[in-house]
Structures are given as structure tokens and as C-alpha cells.
Amino acid sequence: MTPVLGKDLVGLEHLTSEQIRLVLDTAEPFKEVSERPIKKVPALRGKTIVNLFFEASTRTRISFEFAEKRLSADTVNVAASGSSVQKGETLVDTARNLEAMRIDMVVIRHPSSGAAEFLARRIRSNVINAGDGKHEHPTQGLLDLLTIRDKHGKVSGLKVCLVGDVLHSRVARSNIWGLLKMGAEVGVCGPDTLMPRGIEELGVCRFRRIEEAIEWADVLNVLRLQLERMESGFIPSVREYYRVFGVTLERLEKAPRQLTIMHPGPMNRGVEIDSRVADGPHSVILDQVTNGVAVRMAVLYLLAGGRPELADAAKGPAGGGGGGSE
Amino acid sequence: MGRPERTILLDARALSRALQRMAVEVLELTHGTADLVLIGIQRRGVELAERIATLIEKDEGVVLPRGALDITLYRDDLETIGPKPVIGETRIPGDLDGKHVVIVDDVLYTGRTVRAALDELADFGRPKRISLCVLVDRGGRELPIQPDVVGKQVKVNPHERVDVMVEELDGKDEVDLVSGK
């Protein structure tokens, strides 16, 4: 039985390594589609997709939109500001109204953790999580895996360290689940105030000093310091953070091997990452962006093609989120 | 339910002779190699295109451009078959404008694959002519599509299957008719 994704993509936590590998393998040929003179294939012709963004996003929204358009789907963008959400409509009502217009898929970005799953359980359309609060950002996790696999030829056995604001980062959570399932060793490094309590229980090594992380790792995934999520008190100052945890050229030069540098964007140059590192020869930050479109095309394609009844059967009795009735 | 029964339609030598004849017929069809581009349909069509190209190159002393086409994303039955897990490589050699493209596939049946291939090729350029070359024409067309070069014509019932095997992928050159469930 070929593995399928199921009805929704809410996170990487509940995917198997086979399912993750299926998405990465499916993304491969989609890279070539974006290099064609006509960057479009008819695979999702006639499908209607709503991009429901309750939180600011440039890269992810554009990436999803390109992925949808290159598969010939029809897309509508809904932003929370300027919509009925501002008038107090609930998430479920918004989605049900969209469903009443006969849509096939919803891509949702929401500030609350669990919003995507909440929606997935209540509507019939396929739901793709484009980032929910501090929970997960599965397509980012998948594109990071693809980028690591491209650069190193494998994921298994590599040492990947997430650096910085792990506490507020849904990217970190999706990375940890995905990397561990694919057989990588995962480290985390950052100030105590930005580290979730009990993070070691997920099976990751904790580094307190950036120098130790650099000595250990093959890949650094530098997370954005989410200044907008920090009311106050997490770090003494941005300058001090850079002095203690910044990924600088001087620090990397002392590493025993060449480290691959990743960043999910948008970057705070001179806060978590040195410009000379971000633009350096071992940075794959722009490859991540390119791969993002291919991975999202793969996810859309796999979700759209799977017959729900087959998908549910493959998911087994433990899988939730199927069906539309309550 | 009987056990599946295999009958050999073409053995290695017969397959080799069929390919040689097909190479000659392709060359006649295109009046030489000047604008010829051979494009195989994934997967076995790619190997067959490679064989035919090599035969023509040996006779004519030229290097032929060839490519590969995976038509999965142009299928009209995504809903019913579900997503194909592995999509093969699509590789188009240069600009197709003004070229005589010969599509190569292993088995011609309903014609839906060729329909998809024609749609996909149109997104890569405007060849002056597109021809179709297949190793086995098993009949049963659902679309008005006909081959220009055929290795073997055979009437096959809907519940039967034609298996094309090539050395590169299957370890031997052979074409079998498989009947029964």
C-alpha cells in the first residue's frame, strides 16, 4: 500500500518517516516545473484553494500562492484585516462560509496554536497548516529537510542544531519532529529564557554555548528572534544577544568542519546572524526559499489527489480529522 | 480466478529486430536527422527512445537530441487513481520550436497518455510536427490517436496486459502478454 498523507497536513509530529520521504521525493520533480518556460502544469485544474491568513506573512503566503498557481488551481487570498473576522466572526463560521462556496482546500496561518487542527476537524475541505501560533509550520519543516537532503545527500546521521528562539518558534517544533523521524541528531542552543522547559524530553541535545553547538553540528538552522512576540524580559538587549549567541564568521571559522547555514526568514541581520554568514558560500537560505515552492506543490498535489476514503483507511483508527460532520 | 498466464510476444532477438526496423521507419518519416528530436515517455519509453536514437546515430554518424517526458501531472484522472507516488524526470533538450518531435512509448492503448504528452509538449514550445512511435499497439483506443511507427500490432482484450521489459530496468529484453487476474 502506497503511503498517503491523509486529508490534512497539520504538523509533522504525526507523520511517519515514509510519509515525509514521500513528500520530499514528490517535491523533486516539481523543482523542474518552476524552471520551465511555462511554469505551470494542469494537475490541480479546477480545484479552488483559499489562503486564509490571520497573521502577517510574505514569504509563506507568496510561496503557497506560486505553488497553487503552478499547479493550475484557482486561488483566493483572505487576510484577517479587512475581512469579516474583524467584525467578530469565529474561525469556524468563516471557514464554513467559504465551504458553502464549494472550495476544495484551505491553507491557514493563525496566531493560535492548534487552529489548523481545530479547523481540519470541522470542515470537509483539505486543510494545510501554514503556521499556527507556537505549534508547527510543517511545510517549513519539510522544505528544511529537502534543503538539507539536497546539500548533504541525506538527512540520516547528520547533526542539526536549531539556534536561538526555540520557545516562540513553530519552525523549531516542525524541524525537531521531522529531523528526528528522518534519523538526524538534533541539538538546540539558545538562552534559557528562550528554551521551552523539558525540551530535552523530545530527544534533542541542549547546548548552552553557541561555540559548543558550532563544534558539534553539521548544519545550523538559525531561528529568527521573534521580537514582536516578546513583550519584555526574554533577553537583556539585542546587542547582548548578538554578542553571546550571534552566528558570526569569527565563530564559524573555529569550527572543525564547514557548517551549512540555514534560516527560515525573515532575518534580523546583526541580531541572530552575521550578514557575512547569511550571504556566505555555505548559506543555503535562498535554496530554502526555492525549495519551499516545490515542497508546497508536492503537499498540495498529494492532498488533492488522495481519495479521502483511501486516505482515512491508510491513516488507521488513530487518525482523526476526517469527515466533515460533527 | 485463474493464475496469470504469460505468453511471450517478443523475445530479445525479436525485440531487437523490431527496434532496428522502427529506427529506419523513424528516419524515413523525418526525412533525415536534421530537425529530429526523440522524446521518450517515462519510464520504458525513455529506454526505448535511447535505443532507437543509438541505432540511428550509428547509421547516420550524428548525435541526436533526446529527452524524457513524465506525463503524470497532465493526467485527467488524478481524482480516481490518486497521486502517483514517484513522478519521473522531465528533460526537454533545448528549444522544440520548428523541430520534428517523435514521441516514443512502450505500449499504445487508450491514447490518454499520448493526449497528455501532446498537451505537455505544447507547454515547451511549438514543434513543426509531432509523430508517435510505439513498440506495441494493443488497440482499444478511447481517443482519435494513431501511431506513425509500430513495432508490433496485437489485439489484446481489456482484462489482459502487455508487459514490456527492458534490460536496463528489468534485467531482460522481452514483451509478454499477461492474461488472467
mmCIF file with all atom_site columns, C-alpha atoms in Angstrom, chain A residues 21-143:
data_model
loop_
_atom_site.group_PDB
_atom_site.id
_atom_site.type_symbol
_atom_site.label_atom_id
_atom_site.label_alt_id
_atom_site.label_comp_id
_atom_site.label_asym_id
_atom_site.label_entity_id
_atom_site.label_seq_id
_atom_site.pdbx_PDB_ins_code
_atom_site.Cartn_x
_atom_site.Cartn_y
_atom_site.Cartn_z
_atom_site.occupancy
_atom_site.B_iso_or_equiv
_atom_site.pdbx_formal_charge
_atom_site.auth_seq_id
_atom_site.auth_comp_id
_atom_site.auth_asym_id
_atom_site.auth_atom_id
_atom_site.pdbx_PDB_model_num
ATOM 1   C CA . ARG A 1 21  ? 10.005  10.780 2.414   1.00 0.00 ? 21  ARG A CA 1
ATOM 2   C CA . LEU A 1 22  ? 7.053   10.622 0.000   1.00 0.00 ? 22  LEU A CA 1
ATOM 3   C CA . VAL A 1 23  ? 6.617   14.413 0.170   1.00 0.00 ? 23  VAL A CA 1
ATOM 4   C CA . LEU A 1 24  ? 10.343  15.041 -0.329  1.00 0.00 ? 24  LEU A CA 1
ATOM 5   C CA . ASP A 1 25  ? 10.524  12.598 -3.273  1.00 0.00 ? 25  ASP A CA 1
ATOM 6   C CA . THR A 1 26  ? 7.419   14.127 -4.822  1.00 0.00 ? 26  THR A CA 1
ATOM 7   C CA . ALA A 1 27  ? 8.924   17.621 -4.436  1.00 0.00 ? 27  ALA A CA 1
ATOM 8   C CA . GLU A 1 28  ? 11.936  16.645 -6.586  1.00 0.00 ? 28  GLU A CA 1
ATOM 9   C CA . PRO A 1 29  ? 10.174  16.694 -9.990  1.00 0.00 ? 29  PRO A CA 1
ATOM 10  C CA . PHE A 1 30  ? 8.250   19.840 -9.013  1.00 0.00 ? 30  PHE A CA 1
ATOM 11  C CA . LYS A 1 31  ? 11.545  21.759 -8.819  1.00 0.00 ? 31  LYS A CA 1
ATOM 12  C CA . GLU A 1 32  ? 11.882  21.270 -12.569 1.00 0.00 ? 32  GLU A CA 1
ATOM 13  C CA . VAL A 1 33  ? 8.381   22.636 -13.223 1.00 0.00 ? 33  VAL A CA 1
ATOM 14  C CA . SER A 1 34  ? 9.490   26.020 -11.861 1.00 0.00 ? 34  SER A CA 1
ATOM 15  C CA . GLU A 1 35  ? 12.376  26.027 -14.388 1.00 0.00 ? 35  GLU A CA 1
ATOM 16  C CA . ARG A 1 36  ? 10.117  25.502 -17.428 1.00 0.00 ? 36  ARG A CA 1
ATOM 17  C CA . PRO A 1 37  ? 9.362   28.265 -19.935 1.00 0.00 ? 37  PRO A CA 1
ATOM 18  C CA . ILE A 1 38  ? 5.696   27.874 -18.945 1.00 0.00 ? 38  ILE A CA 1
ATOM 19  C CA . LYS A 1 39  ? 5.857   27.318 -15.204 1.00 0.00 ? 39  LYS A CA 1
ATOM 20  C CA . LYS A 1 40  ? 2.556   25.553 -14.965 1.00 0.00 ? 40  LYS A CA 1
ATOM 21  C CA . VAL A 1 41  ? 1.135   22.043 -15.060 1.00 0.00 ? 41  VAL A CA 1
ATOM 22  C CA . PRO A 1 42  ? -2.592  21.209 -15.091 1.00 0.00 ? 42  PRO A CA 1
ATOM 23  C CA . ALA A 1 43  ? -2.555  18.753 -12.160 1.00 0.00 ? 43  ALA A CA 1
ATOM 24  C CA . LEU A 1 44  ? -4.901  20.792 -9.914  1.00 0.00 ? 44  LEU A CA 1
ATOM 25  C CA . ARG A 1 45  ? -7.032  22.342 -12.650 1.00 0.00 ? 45  ARG A CA 1
ATOM 26  C CA . GLY A 1 46  ? -10.496 23.170 -11.314 1.00 0.00 ? 46  GLY A CA 1
ATOM 27  C CA . LYS A 1 47  ? -9.503  22.986 -7.640  1.00 0.00 ? 47  LYS A CA 1
ATOM 28  C CA . THR A 1 48  ? -10.294 26.030 -5.560  1.00 0.00 ? 48  THR A CA 1
ATOM 29  C CA . ILE A 1 49  ? -7.952  26.943 -2.736  1.00 0.00 ? 49  ILE A CA 1
ATOM 30  C CA . VAL A 1 50  ? -8.407  29.629 -0.103  1.00 0.00 ? 50  VAL A CA 1
ATOM 31  C CA . ASN A 1 51  ? -5.348  31.076 1.597   1.00 0.00 ? 51  ASN A CA 1
ATOM 32  C CA . LEU A 1 52  ? -6.663  32.165 4.973   1.00 0.00 ? 52  LEU A CA 1
ATOM 33  C CA . PHE A 1 53  ? -4.022  34.285 6.666   1.00 0.00 ? 53  PHE A CA 1
ATOM 34  C CA . PHE A 1 54  ? -4.831  35.602 10.131  1.00 0.00 ? 54  PHE A CA 1
ATOM 35  C CA . GLU A 1 55  ? -1.257  36.738 10.644  1.00 0.00 ? 55  GLU A CA 1
ATOM 36  C CA . ALA A 1 56  ? 1.200   38.737 8.581   1.00 0.00 ? 56  ALA A CA 1
ATOM 37  C CA . SER A 1 57  ? 3.239   36.681 6.141   1.00 0.00 ? 57  SER A CA 1
ATOM 38  C CA . THR A 1 58  ? 5.046   37.464 2.936   1.00 0.00 ? 58  THR A CA 1
ATOM 39  C CA . ARG A 1 59  ? 7.258   34.533 2.109   1.00 0.00 ? 59  ARG A CA 1
ATOM 40  C CA . THR A 1 60  ? 4.929   31.704 3.101   1.00 0.00 ? 60  THR A CA 1
ATOM 41  C CA . ARG A 1 61  ? 1.840   33.250 1.529   1.00 0.00 ? 61  ARG A CA 1
ATOM 42  C CA . ILE A 1 62  ? 3.598   34.027 -1.755  1.00 0.00 ? 62  ILE A CA 1
ATOM 43  C CA . SER A 1 63  ? 5.226   30.619 -1.778  1.00 0.00 ? 63  SER A CA 1
ATOM 44  C CA . PHE A 1 64  ? 1.872   28.864 -1.337  1.00 0.00 ? 64  PHE A CA 1
ATOM 45  C CA . GLU A 1 65  ? 0.307   31.088 -3.960  1.00 0.00 ? 65  GLU A CA 1
ATOM 46  C CA . PHE A 1 66  ? 3.017   30.289 -6.502  1.00 0.00 ? 66  PHE A CA 1
ATOM 47  C CA . ALA A 1 67  ? 2.723   26.584 -5.692  1.00 0.00 ? 67  ALA A CA 1
ATOM 48  C CA . GLU A 1 68  ? -1.045  26.703 -6.209  1.00 0.00 ? 68  GLU A CA 1
ATOM 49  C CA . LYS A 1 69  ? -0.845  28.696 -9.428  1.00 0.00 ? 69  LYS A CA 1
ATOM 50  C CA . ARG A 1 70  ? 1.889   26.480 -10.888 1.00 0.00 ? 70  ARG A CA 1
ATOM 51  C CA . LEU A 1 71  ? -0.462  23.535 -10.365 1.00 0.00 ? 71  LEU A CA 1
ATOM 52  C CA . SER A 1 72  ? -3.273  25.471 -12.115 1.00 0.00 ? 72  SER A CA 1
ATOM 53  C CA . ALA A 1 73  ? -5.517  25.728 -9.043  1.00 0.00 ? 73  ALA A CA 1
ATOM 54  C CA . ASP A 1 74  ? -7.779  28.751 -8.595  1.00 0.00 ? 74  ASP A CA 1
ATOM 55  C CA . THR A 1 75  ? -6.855  30.711 -5.503  1.00 0.00 ? 75  THR A CA 1
ATOM 56  C CA . VAL A 1 76  ? -8.380  33.346 -3.284  1.00 0.00 ? 76  VAL A CA 1
ATOM 57  C CA . ASN A 1 77  ? -6.487  35.167 -0.554  1.00 0.00 ? 77  ASN A CA 1
ATOM 58  C CA . VAL A 1 78  ? -8.247  36.195 2.616   1.00 0.00 ? 78  VAL A CA 1
ATOM 59  C CA . ALA A 1 79  ? -6.454  38.314 5.172   1.00 0.00 ? 79  ALA A CA 1
ATOM 60  C CA . ALA A 1 80  ? -7.883  38.794 8.635   1.00 0.00 ? 80  ALA A CA 1
ATOM 61  C CA . SER A 1 81  ? -7.685  42.551 8.485   1.00 0.00 ? 81  SER A CA 1
ATOM 62  C CA . GLY A 1 82  ? -10.375 43.998 6.276   1.00 0.00 ? 82  GLY A CA 1
ATOM 63  C CA . SER A 1 83  ? -12.490 40.830 6.392   1.00 0.00 ? 83  SER A CA 1
ATOM 64  C CA . SER A 1 84  ? -15.492 39.704 8.403   1.00 0.00 ? 84  SER A CA 1
ATOM 65  C CA . VAL A 1 85  ? -13.055 38.393 11.012  1.00 0.00 ? 85  VAL A CA 1
ATOM 66  C CA . GLN A 1 86  ? -12.677 41.969 12.173  1.00 0.00 ? 86  GLN A CA 1
ATOM 67  C CA . LYS A 1 87  ? -16.404 42.084 12.719  1.00 0.00 ? 87  LYS A CA 1
ATOM 68  C CA . GLY A 1 88  ? -16.139 39.240 15.200  1.00 0.00 ? 88  GLY A CA 1
ATOM 69  C CA . GLU A 1 89  ? -16.843 36.195 13.063  1.00 0.00 ? 89  GLU A CA 1
ATOM 70  C CA . THR A 1 90  ? -15.452 32.962 14.505  1.00 0.00 ? 90  THR A CA 1
ATOM 71  C CA . LEU A 1 91  ? -12.890 30.847 12.698  1.00 0.00 ? 91  LEU A CA 1
ATOM 72  C CA . VAL A 1 92  ? -15.360 28.029 12.092  1.00 0.00 ? 92  VAL A CA 1
ATOM 73  C CA . ASP A 1 93  ? -18.005 30.358 10.728  1.00 0.00 ? 93  ASP A CA 1
ATOM 74  C CA . THR A 1 94  ? -15.508 31.946 8.366   1.00 0.00 ? 94  THR A CA 1
ATOM 75  C CA . ALA A 1 95  ? -14.425 28.537 7.124   1.00 0.00 ? 95  ALA A CA 1
ATOM 76  C CA . ARG A 1 96  ? -17.986 27.212 6.812   1.00 0.00 ? 96  ARG A CA 1
ATOM 77  C CA . ASN A 1 97  ? -18.966 30.216 4.763   1.00 0.00 ? 97  ASN A CA 1
ATOM 78  C CA . LEU A 1 98  ? -16.022 29.594 2.486   1.00 0.00 ? 98  LEU A CA 1
ATOM 79  C CA . GLU A 1 99  ? -17.004 25.938 2.221   1.00 0.00 ? 99  GLU A CA 1
ATOM 80  C CA . ALA A 1 100 ? -20.512 26.932 1.281   1.00 0.00 ? 100 ALA A CA 1
ATOM 81  C CA . MET A 1 101 ? -18.881 28.470 -1.795  1.00 0.00 ? 101 MET A CA 1
ATOM 82  C CA . ARG A 1 102 ? -17.569 24.982 -2.673  1.00 0.00 ? 102 ARG A CA 1
ATOM 83  C CA . ILE A 1 103 ? -13.863 25.269 -2.073  1.00 0.00 ? 103 ILE A CA 1
ATOM 84  C CA . ASP A 1 104 ? -11.509 22.279 -2.023  1.00 0.00 ? 104 ASP A CA 1
ATOM 85  C CA . MET A 1 105 ? -8.673  23.334 0.243   1.00 0.00 ? 105 MET A CA 1
ATOM 86  C CA . VAL A 1 106 ? -7.796  25.830 2.937   1.00 0.00 ? 106 VAL A CA 1
ATOM 87  C CA . VAL A 1 107 ? -4.284  26.983 3.712   1.00 0.00 ? 107 VAL A CA 1
ATOM 88  C CA . ILE A 1 108 ? -4.372  28.553 7.138   1.00 0.00 ? 108 ILE A CA 1
ATOM 89  C CA . ARG A 1 109 ? -1.946  30.744 9.079   1.00 0.00 ? 109 ARG A CA 1
ATOM 90  C CA . HIS A 1 110 ? -3.168  31.633 12.561  1.00 0.00 ? 110 HIS A CA 1
ATOM 91  C CA . PRO A 1 111 ? -1.680  33.151 15.733  1.00 0.00 ? 111 PRO A CA 1
ATOM 92  C CA . SER A 1 112 ? -3.218  30.464 17.966  1.00 0.00 ? 112 SER A CA 1
ATOM 93  C CA . SER A 1 113 ? -1.572  27.069 18.387  1.00 0.00 ? 113 SER A CA 1
ATOM 94  C CA . GLY A 1 114 ? -3.968  24.332 17.311  1.00 0.00 ? 114 GLY A CA 1
ATOM 95  C CA . ALA A 1 115 ? -6.048  26.495 14.962  1.00 0.00 ? 115 ALA A CA 1
ATOM 96  C CA . ALA A 1 116 ? -5.266  24.345 11.928  1.00 0.00 ? 116 ALA A CA 1
ATOM 97  C CA . GLU A 1 117 ? -6.226  21.106 13.644  1.00 0.00 ? 117 GLU A CA 1
ATOM 98  C CA . PHE A 1 118 ? -9.374  22.720 15.052  1.00 0.00 ? 118 PHE A CA 1
ATOM 99  C CA . LEU A 1 119 ? -10.400 23.690 11.542  1.00 0.00 ? 119 LEU A CA 1
ATOM 100 C CA . ALA A 1 120 ? -9.378  20.367 9.995   1.00 0.00 ? 120 ALA A CA 1
ATOM 101 C CA . ARG A 1 121 ? -11.753 18.505 12.302  1.00 0.00 ? 121 ARG A CA 1
ATOM 102 C CA . ARG A 1 122 ? -14.674 20.714 11.408  1.00 0.00 ? 122 ARG A CA 1
ATOM 103 C CA . ILE A 1 123 ? -14.626 21.156 7.666   1.00 0.00 ? 123 ILE A CA 1
ATOM 104 C CA . ARG A 1 124 ? -14.690 18.769 4.759   1.00 0.00 ? 124 ARG A CA 1
ATOM 105 C CA . SER A 1 125 ? -12.004 20.534 2.711   1.00 0.00 ? 125 SER A CA 1
ATOM 106 C CA . ASN A 1 126 ? -8.344  19.629 2.985   1.00 0.00 ? 126 ASN A CA 1
ATOM 107 C CA . VAL A 1 127 ? -6.554  21.843 5.493   1.00 0.00 ? 127 VAL A CA 1
ATOM 108 C CA . ILE A 1 128 ? -2.886  22.766 5.294   1.00 0.00 ? 128 ILE A CA 1
ATOM 109 C CA . ASN A 1 129 ? -1.241  24.403 8.272   1.00 0.00 ? 129 ASN A CA 1
ATOM 110 C CA . ALA A 1 130 ? 0.865   27.373 7.191   1.00 0.00 ? 130 ALA A CA 1
ATOM 111 C CA . GLY A 1 131 ? 1.899   28.100 10.769  1.00 0.00 ? 131 GLY A CA 1
ATOM 112 C CA . ASP A 1 132 ? -0.239  28.064 13.909  1.00 0.00 ? 132 ASP A CA 1
ATOM 113 C CA . GLY A 1 133 ? 0.993   30.008 16.932  1.00 0.00 ? 133 GLY A CA 1
ATOM 114 C CA . LYS A 1 134 ? 3.936   28.290 18.557  1.00 0.00 ? 134 LYS A CA 1
ATOM 115 C CA . HIS A 1 135 ? 2.812   24.847 17.425  1.00 0.00 ? 135 HIS A CA 1
ATOM 116 C CA . GLU A 1 136 ? 4.000   23.817 13.961  1.00 0.00 ? 136 GLU A CA 1
ATOM 117 C CA . HIS A 1 137 ? 4.849   25.067 10.498  1.00 0.00 ? 137 HIS A CA 1
ATOM 118 C CA . PRO A 1 138 ? 5.007   21.737 8.676   1.00 0.00 ? 138 PRO A CA 1
ATOM 119 C CA . THR A 1 139 ? 5.789   22.928 5.147   1.00 0.00 ? 139 THR A CA 1
ATOM 120 C CA . GLN A 1 140 ? 8.735   24.913 6.532   1.00 0.00 ? 140 GLN A CA 1
ATOM 121 C CA . GLY A 1 141 ? 9.955   21.770 8.301   1.00 0.00 ? 141 GLY A CA 1
ATOM 122 C CA . LEU A 1 142 ? 9.630   19.804 5.046   1.00 0.00 ? 142 LEU A CA 1
ATOM 123 C CA . LEU A 1 143 ? 11.441  22.387 2.949   1.00 0.00 ? 143 LEU A CA 1
#
